[in-house]
PDB file of C-alpha atoms in Angstrom:
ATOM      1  CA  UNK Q1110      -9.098  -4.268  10.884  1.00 48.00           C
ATOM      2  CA  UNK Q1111      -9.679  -4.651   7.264  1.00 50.00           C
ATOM      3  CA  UNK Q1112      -6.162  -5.145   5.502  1.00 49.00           C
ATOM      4  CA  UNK Q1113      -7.309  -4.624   2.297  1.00 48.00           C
ATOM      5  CA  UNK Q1114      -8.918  -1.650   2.842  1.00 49.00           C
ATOM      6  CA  UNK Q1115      -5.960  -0.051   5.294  1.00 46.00           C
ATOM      7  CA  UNK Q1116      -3.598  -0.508   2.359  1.00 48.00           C
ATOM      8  CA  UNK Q1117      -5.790   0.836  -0.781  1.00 50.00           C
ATOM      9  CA  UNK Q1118      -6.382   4.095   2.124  1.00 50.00           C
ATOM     10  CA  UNK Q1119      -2.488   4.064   2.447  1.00 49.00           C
ATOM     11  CA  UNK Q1120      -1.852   3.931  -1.721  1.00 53.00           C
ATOM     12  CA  UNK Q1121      -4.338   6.396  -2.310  1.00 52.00           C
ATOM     13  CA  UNK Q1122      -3.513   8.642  -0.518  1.00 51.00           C
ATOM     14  CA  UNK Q1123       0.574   7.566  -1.244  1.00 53.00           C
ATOM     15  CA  UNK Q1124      -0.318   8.569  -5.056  1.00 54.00           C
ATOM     16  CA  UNK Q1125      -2.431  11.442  -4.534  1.00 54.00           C
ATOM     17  CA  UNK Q1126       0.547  12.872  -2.675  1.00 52.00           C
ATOM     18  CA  UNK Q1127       3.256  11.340  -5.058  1.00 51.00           C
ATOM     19  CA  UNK Q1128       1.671  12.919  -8.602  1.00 52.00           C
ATOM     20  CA  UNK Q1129       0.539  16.145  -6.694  1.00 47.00           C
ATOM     21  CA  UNK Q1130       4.698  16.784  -5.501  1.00 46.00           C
ATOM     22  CA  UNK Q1131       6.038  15.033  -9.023  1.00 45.00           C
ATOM     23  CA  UNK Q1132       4.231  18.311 -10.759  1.00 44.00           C
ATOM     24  CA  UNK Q1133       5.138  20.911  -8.391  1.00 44.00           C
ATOM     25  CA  UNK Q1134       8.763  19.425  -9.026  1.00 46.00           C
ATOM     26  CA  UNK Q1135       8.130  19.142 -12.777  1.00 45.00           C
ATOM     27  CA  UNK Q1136       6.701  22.948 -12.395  1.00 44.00           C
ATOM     28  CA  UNK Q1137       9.860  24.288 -10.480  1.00 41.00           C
ATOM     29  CA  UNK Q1138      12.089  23.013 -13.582  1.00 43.00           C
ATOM     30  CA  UNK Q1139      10.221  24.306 -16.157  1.00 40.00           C
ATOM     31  CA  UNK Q1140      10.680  27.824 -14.388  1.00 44.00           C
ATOM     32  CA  UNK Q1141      14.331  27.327 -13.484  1.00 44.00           C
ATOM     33  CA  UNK Q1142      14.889  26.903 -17.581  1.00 45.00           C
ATOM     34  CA  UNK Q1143      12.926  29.758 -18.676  1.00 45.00           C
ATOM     35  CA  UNK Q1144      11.956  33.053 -16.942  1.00 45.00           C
ATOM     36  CA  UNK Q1145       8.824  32.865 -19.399  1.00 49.00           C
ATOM     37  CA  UNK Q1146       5.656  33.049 -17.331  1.00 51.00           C
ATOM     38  CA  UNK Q1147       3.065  30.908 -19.125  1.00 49.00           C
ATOM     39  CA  UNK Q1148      -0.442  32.114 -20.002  1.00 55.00           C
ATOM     40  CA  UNK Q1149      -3.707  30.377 -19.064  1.00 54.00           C
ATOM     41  CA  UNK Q1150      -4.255  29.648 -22.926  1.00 59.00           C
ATOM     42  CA  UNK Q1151      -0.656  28.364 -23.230  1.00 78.00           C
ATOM     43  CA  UNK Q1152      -1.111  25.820 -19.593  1.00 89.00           C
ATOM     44  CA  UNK Q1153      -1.753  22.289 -20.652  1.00 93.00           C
ATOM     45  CA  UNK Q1154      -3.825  20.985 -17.330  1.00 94.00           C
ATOM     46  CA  UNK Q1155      -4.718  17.129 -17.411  1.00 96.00           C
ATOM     47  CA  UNK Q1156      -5.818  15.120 -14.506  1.00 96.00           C
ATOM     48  CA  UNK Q1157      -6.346  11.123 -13.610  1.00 96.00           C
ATOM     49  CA  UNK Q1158      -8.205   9.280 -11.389  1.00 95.00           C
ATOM     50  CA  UNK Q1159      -6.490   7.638  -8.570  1.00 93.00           C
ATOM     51  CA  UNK Q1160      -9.709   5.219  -7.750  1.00 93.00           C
ATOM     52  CA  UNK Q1161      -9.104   3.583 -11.229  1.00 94.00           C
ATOM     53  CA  UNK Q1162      -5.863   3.117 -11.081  1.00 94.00           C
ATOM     54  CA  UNK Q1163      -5.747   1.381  -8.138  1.00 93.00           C
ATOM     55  CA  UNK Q1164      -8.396  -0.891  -9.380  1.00 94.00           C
ATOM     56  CA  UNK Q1165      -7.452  -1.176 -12.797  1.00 96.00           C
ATOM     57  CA  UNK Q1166      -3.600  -1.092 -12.725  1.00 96.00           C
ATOM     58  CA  UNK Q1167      -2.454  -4.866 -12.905  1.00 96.00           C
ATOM     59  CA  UNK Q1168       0.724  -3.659 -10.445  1.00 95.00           C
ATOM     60  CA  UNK Q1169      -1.927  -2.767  -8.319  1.00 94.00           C
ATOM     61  CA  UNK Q1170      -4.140  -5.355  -8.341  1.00 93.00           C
ATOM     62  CA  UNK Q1171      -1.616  -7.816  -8.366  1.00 94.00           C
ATOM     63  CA  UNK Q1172       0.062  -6.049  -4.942  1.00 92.00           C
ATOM     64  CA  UNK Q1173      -3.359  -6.048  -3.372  1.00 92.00           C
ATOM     65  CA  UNK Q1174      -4.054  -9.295  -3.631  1.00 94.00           C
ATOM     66  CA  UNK Q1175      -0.582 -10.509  -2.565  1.00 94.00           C
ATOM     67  CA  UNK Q1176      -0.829  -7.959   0.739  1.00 95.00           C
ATOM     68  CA  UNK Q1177      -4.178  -9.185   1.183  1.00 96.00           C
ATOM     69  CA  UNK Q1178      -2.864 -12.357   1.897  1.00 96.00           C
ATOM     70  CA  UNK Q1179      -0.480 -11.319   3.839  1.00 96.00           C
ATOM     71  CA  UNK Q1180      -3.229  -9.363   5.953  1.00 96.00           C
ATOM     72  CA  UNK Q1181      -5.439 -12.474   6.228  1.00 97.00           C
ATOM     73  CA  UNK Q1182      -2.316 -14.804   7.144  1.00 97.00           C
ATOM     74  CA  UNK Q1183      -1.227 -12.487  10.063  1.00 97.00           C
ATOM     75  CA  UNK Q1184      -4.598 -12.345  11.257  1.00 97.00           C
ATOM     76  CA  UNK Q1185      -4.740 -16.141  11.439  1.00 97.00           C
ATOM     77  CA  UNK Q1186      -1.793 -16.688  12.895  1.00 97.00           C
ATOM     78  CA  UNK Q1187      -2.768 -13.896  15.883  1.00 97.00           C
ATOM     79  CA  UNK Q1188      -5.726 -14.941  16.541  1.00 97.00           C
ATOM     80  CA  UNK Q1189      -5.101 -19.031  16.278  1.00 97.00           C
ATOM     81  CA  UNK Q1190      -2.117 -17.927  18.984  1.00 97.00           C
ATOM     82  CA  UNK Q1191      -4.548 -16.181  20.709  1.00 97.00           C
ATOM     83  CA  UNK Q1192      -7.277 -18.663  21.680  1.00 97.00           C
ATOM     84  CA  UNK Q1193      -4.653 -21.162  22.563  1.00 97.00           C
ATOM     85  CA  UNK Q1194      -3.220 -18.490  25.201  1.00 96.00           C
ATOM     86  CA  UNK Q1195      -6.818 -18.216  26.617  1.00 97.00           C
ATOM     87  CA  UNK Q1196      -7.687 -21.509  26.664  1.00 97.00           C
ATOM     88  CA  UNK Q1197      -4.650 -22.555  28.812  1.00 97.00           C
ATOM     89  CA  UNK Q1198      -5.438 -19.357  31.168  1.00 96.00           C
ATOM     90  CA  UNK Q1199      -8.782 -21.147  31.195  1.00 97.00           C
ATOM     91  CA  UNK Q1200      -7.673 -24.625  32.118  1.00 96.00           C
ATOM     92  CA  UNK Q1201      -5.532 -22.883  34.493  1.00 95.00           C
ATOM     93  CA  UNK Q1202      -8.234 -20.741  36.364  1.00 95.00           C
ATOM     94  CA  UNK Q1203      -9.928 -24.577  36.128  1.00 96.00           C
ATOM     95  CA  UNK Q1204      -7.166 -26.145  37.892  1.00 95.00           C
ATOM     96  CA  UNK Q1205      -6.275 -23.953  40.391  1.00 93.00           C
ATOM     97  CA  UNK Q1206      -9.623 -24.360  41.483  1.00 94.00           C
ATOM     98  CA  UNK Q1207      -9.500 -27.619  41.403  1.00 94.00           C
ATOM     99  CA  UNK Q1208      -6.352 -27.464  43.823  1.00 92.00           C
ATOM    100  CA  UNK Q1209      -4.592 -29.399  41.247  1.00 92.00           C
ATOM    101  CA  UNK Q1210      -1.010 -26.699  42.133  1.00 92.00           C
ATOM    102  CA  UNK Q1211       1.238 -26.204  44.633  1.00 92.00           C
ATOM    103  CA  UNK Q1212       1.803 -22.221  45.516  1.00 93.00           C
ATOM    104  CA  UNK Q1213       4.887 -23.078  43.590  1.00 95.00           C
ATOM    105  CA  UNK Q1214       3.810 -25.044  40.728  1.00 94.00           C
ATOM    106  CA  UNK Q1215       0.761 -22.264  40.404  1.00 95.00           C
ATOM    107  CA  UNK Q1216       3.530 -19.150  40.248  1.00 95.00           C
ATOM    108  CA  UNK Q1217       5.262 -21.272  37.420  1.00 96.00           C
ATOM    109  CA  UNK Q1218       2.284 -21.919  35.256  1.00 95.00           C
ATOM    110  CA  UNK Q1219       1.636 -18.232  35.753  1.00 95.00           C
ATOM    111  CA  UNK Q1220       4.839 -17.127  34.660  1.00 97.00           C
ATOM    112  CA  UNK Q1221       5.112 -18.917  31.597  1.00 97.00           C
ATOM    113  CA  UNK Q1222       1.226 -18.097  30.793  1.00 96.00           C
ATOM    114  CA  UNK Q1223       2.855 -14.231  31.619  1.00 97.00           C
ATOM    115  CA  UNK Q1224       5.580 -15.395  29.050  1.00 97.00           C
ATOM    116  CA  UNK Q1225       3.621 -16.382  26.291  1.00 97.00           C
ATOM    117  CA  UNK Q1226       1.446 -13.773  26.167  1.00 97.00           C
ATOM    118  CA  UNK Q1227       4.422 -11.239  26.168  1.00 98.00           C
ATOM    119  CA  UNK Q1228       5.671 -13.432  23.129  1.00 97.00           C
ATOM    120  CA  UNK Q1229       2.104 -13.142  21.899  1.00 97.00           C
ATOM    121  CA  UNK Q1230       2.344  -9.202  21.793  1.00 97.00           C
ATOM    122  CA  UNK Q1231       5.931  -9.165  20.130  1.00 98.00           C
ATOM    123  CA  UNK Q1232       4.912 -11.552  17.151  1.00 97.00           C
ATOM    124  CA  UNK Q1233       1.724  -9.303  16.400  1.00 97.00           C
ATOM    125  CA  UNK Q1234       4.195  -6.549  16.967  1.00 97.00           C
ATOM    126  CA  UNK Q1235       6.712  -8.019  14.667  1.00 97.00           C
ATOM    127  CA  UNK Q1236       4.192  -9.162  11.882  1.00 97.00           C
ATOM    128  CA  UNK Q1237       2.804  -5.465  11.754  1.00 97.00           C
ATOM    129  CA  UNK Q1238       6.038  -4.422  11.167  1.00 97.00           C
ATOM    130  CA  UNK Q1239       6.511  -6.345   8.264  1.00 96.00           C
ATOM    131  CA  UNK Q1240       3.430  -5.920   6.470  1.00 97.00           C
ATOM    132  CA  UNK Q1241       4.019  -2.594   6.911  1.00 96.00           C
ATOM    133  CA  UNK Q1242       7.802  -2.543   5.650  1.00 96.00           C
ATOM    134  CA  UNK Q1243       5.917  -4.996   2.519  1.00 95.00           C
ATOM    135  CA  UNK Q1244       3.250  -1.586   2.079  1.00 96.00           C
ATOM    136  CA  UNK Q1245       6.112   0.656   1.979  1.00 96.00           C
ATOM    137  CA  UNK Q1246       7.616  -1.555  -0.433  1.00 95.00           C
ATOM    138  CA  UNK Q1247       4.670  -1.564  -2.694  1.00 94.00           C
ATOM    139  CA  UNK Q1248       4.313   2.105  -2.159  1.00 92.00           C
ATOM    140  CA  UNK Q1249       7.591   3.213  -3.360  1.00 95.00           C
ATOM    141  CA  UNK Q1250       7.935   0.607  -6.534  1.00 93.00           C
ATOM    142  CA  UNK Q1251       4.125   2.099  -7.477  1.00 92.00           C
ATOM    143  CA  UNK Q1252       5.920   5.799  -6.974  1.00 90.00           C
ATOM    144  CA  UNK Q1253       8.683   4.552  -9.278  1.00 93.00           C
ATOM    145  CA  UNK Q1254       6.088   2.914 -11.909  1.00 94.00           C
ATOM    146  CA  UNK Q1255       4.144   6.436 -12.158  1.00 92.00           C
ATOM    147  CA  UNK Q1256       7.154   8.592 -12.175  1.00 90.00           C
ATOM    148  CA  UNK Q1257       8.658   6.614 -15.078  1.00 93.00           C
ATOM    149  CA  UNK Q1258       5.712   6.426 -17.076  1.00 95.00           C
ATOM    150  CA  UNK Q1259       5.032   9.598 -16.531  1.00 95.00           C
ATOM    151  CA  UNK Q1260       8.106  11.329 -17.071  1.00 93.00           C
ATOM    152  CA  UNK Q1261       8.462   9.285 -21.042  1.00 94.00           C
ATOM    153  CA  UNK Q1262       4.060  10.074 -21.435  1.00 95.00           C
ATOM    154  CA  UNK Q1263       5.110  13.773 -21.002  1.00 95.00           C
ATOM    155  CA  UNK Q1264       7.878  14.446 -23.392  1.00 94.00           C
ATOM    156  CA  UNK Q1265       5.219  14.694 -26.239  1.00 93.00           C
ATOM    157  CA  UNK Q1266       2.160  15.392 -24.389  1.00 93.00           C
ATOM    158  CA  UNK Q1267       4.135  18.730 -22.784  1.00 93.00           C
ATOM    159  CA  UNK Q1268       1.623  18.869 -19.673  1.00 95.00           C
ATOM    160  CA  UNK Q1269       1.943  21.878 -17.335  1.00 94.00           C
ATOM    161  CA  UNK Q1270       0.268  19.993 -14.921  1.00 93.00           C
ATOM    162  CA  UNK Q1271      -1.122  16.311 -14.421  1.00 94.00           C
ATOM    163  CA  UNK Q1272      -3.743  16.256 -11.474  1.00 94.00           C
ATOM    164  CA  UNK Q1273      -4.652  13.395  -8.981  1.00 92.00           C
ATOM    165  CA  UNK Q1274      -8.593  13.277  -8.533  1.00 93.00           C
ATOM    166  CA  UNK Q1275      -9.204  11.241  -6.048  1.00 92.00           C
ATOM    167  CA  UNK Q1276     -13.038  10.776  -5.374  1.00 88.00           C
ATOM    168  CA  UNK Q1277     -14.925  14.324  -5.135  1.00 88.00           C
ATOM    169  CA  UNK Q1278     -11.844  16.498  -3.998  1.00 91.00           C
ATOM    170  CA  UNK Q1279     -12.428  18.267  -7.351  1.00 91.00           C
ATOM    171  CA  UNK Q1280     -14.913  21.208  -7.618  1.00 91.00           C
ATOM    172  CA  UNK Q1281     -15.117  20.459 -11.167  1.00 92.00           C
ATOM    173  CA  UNK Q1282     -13.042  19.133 -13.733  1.00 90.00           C
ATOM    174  CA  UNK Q1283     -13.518  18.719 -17.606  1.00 93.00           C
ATOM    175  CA  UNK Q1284     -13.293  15.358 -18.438  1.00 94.00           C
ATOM    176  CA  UNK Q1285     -12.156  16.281 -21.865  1.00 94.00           C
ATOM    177  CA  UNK Q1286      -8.834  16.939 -19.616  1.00 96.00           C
ATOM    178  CA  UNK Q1287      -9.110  13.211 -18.358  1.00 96.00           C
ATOM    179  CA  UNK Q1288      -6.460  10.860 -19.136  1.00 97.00           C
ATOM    180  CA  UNK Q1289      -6.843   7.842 -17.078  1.00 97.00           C
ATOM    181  CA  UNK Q1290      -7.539   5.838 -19.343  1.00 96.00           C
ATOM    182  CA  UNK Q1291      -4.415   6.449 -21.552  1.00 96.00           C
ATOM    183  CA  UNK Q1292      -2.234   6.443 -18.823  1.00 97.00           C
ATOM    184  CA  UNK Q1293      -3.284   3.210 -17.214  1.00 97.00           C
ATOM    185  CA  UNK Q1294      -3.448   1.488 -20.788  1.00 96.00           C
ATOM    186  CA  UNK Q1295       0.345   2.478 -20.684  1.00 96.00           C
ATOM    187  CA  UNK Q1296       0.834   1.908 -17.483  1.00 96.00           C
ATOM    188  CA  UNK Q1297      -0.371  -1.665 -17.833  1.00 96.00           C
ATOM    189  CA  UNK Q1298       1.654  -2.473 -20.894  1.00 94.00           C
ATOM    190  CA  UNK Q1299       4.846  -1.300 -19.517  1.00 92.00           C
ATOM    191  CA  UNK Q1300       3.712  -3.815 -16.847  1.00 92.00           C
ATOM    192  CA  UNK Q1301       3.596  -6.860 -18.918  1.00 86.00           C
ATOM    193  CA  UNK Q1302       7.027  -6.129 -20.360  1.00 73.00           C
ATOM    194  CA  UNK Q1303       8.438  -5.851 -17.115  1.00 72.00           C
ATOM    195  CA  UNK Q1304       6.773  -8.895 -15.772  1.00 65.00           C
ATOM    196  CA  UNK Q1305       7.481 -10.833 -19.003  1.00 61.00           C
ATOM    197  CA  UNK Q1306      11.027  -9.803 -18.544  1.00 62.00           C
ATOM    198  CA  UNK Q1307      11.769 -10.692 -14.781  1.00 62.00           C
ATOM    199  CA  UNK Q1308       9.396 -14.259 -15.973  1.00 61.00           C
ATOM    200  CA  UNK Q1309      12.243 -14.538 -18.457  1.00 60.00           C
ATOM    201  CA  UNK Q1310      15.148 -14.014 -16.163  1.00 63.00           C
ATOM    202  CA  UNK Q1311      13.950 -16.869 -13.707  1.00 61.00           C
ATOM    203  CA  UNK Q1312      14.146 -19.428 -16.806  1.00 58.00           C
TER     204      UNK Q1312
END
């Protein structure tokens, strides 16, 4: 399976649902302060595309490449483990054959063979794990990135709702109501101060 591609599916689909609930939260307040029940000409409706942030983001582009990585490395690993298992069950198949065993030297090579490919399925077991503990990881810090920069973009542009459109799940949507490209200018320069910051703190 293609790592990359499994964890753009995962953050796509992780912001879609993120913005979508961080609105309908945003919504519930507004009502809880005022009883006022706003008019279609009073609604302030904006929407952003999810495909460019995730390619256009540095966080995210940065993330992808660094679970990427990860991806490709646990896929080497596996499968270098791999061959060597079969190529001992090989040589093994070879040399019992070959009447090169005892019954009880044969049961013992079997048994650790047994062993190691046990120990195989734990360490792919393990390493999935992490990468996907890493993808959570990424998935909540990009939650908290949006959310913040959202929350401060919002106190003067007084949206009543920001959208997620994510590929053609629209019907139709103005793009005089699209502000991807604002948000992931600010996104990205709230980015570089953070990064410049923590670059800062290891000096």
């Amino acid at each position: 399976m293609n790592k990359k591609n499994l964890f753009c599916t995962v953050a796509v689909a992780t912001m879609s649902a993120f913005i979508m609930s961080s609105c309908n939260k945003q919504d519930a307040k507004m009502d809880e302060k005022s009883p006022k029940t706003e008019t279609k000409s009073e609604m302030k409706i904006a929407y952003i595309e999810i495909d460019s942030i995730m390619t256009q983001y540095n966080f995210c582009k940065d993330y992808s490449k660094i679970l990427e990585q990860k991806g490709q490395n646990i896929q080497k690993t596996i499968a270098q483990k791999g061959q060597a298992l079969q190529n001992a069950a090989v040589k093994f198949q070879q040399d019992i054959q070959a009447n090169k065993y005892t019954r009880e030297q044969a049961e013992a090579v079997q048994g650790n063979l047994q062993k190691q490919d046990n120990d195989l399925q734990m360490l792919q077991q393990r390493l999935g794990n992490e990468f996907q503990t890493e993808t959570d990881k990424y998935n909540k810090a990009l939650r908290d990135s949006i959310q913040n920069f959202l929350t401060k973009y919002n106190k003067d542009k007084k949206y009543t709702f920001i959208l997620s459109k994510v590929g053609d799940n629209m019907l139709y949507a103005d793009k005089s109501c699209d502000i991807t490209e604002e948000v992931i200018a600010g996104l990205n320069k709230a980015y570089k101060g953070t990064a410049k910051k923590t670059e800062e703190k290891k000096k």
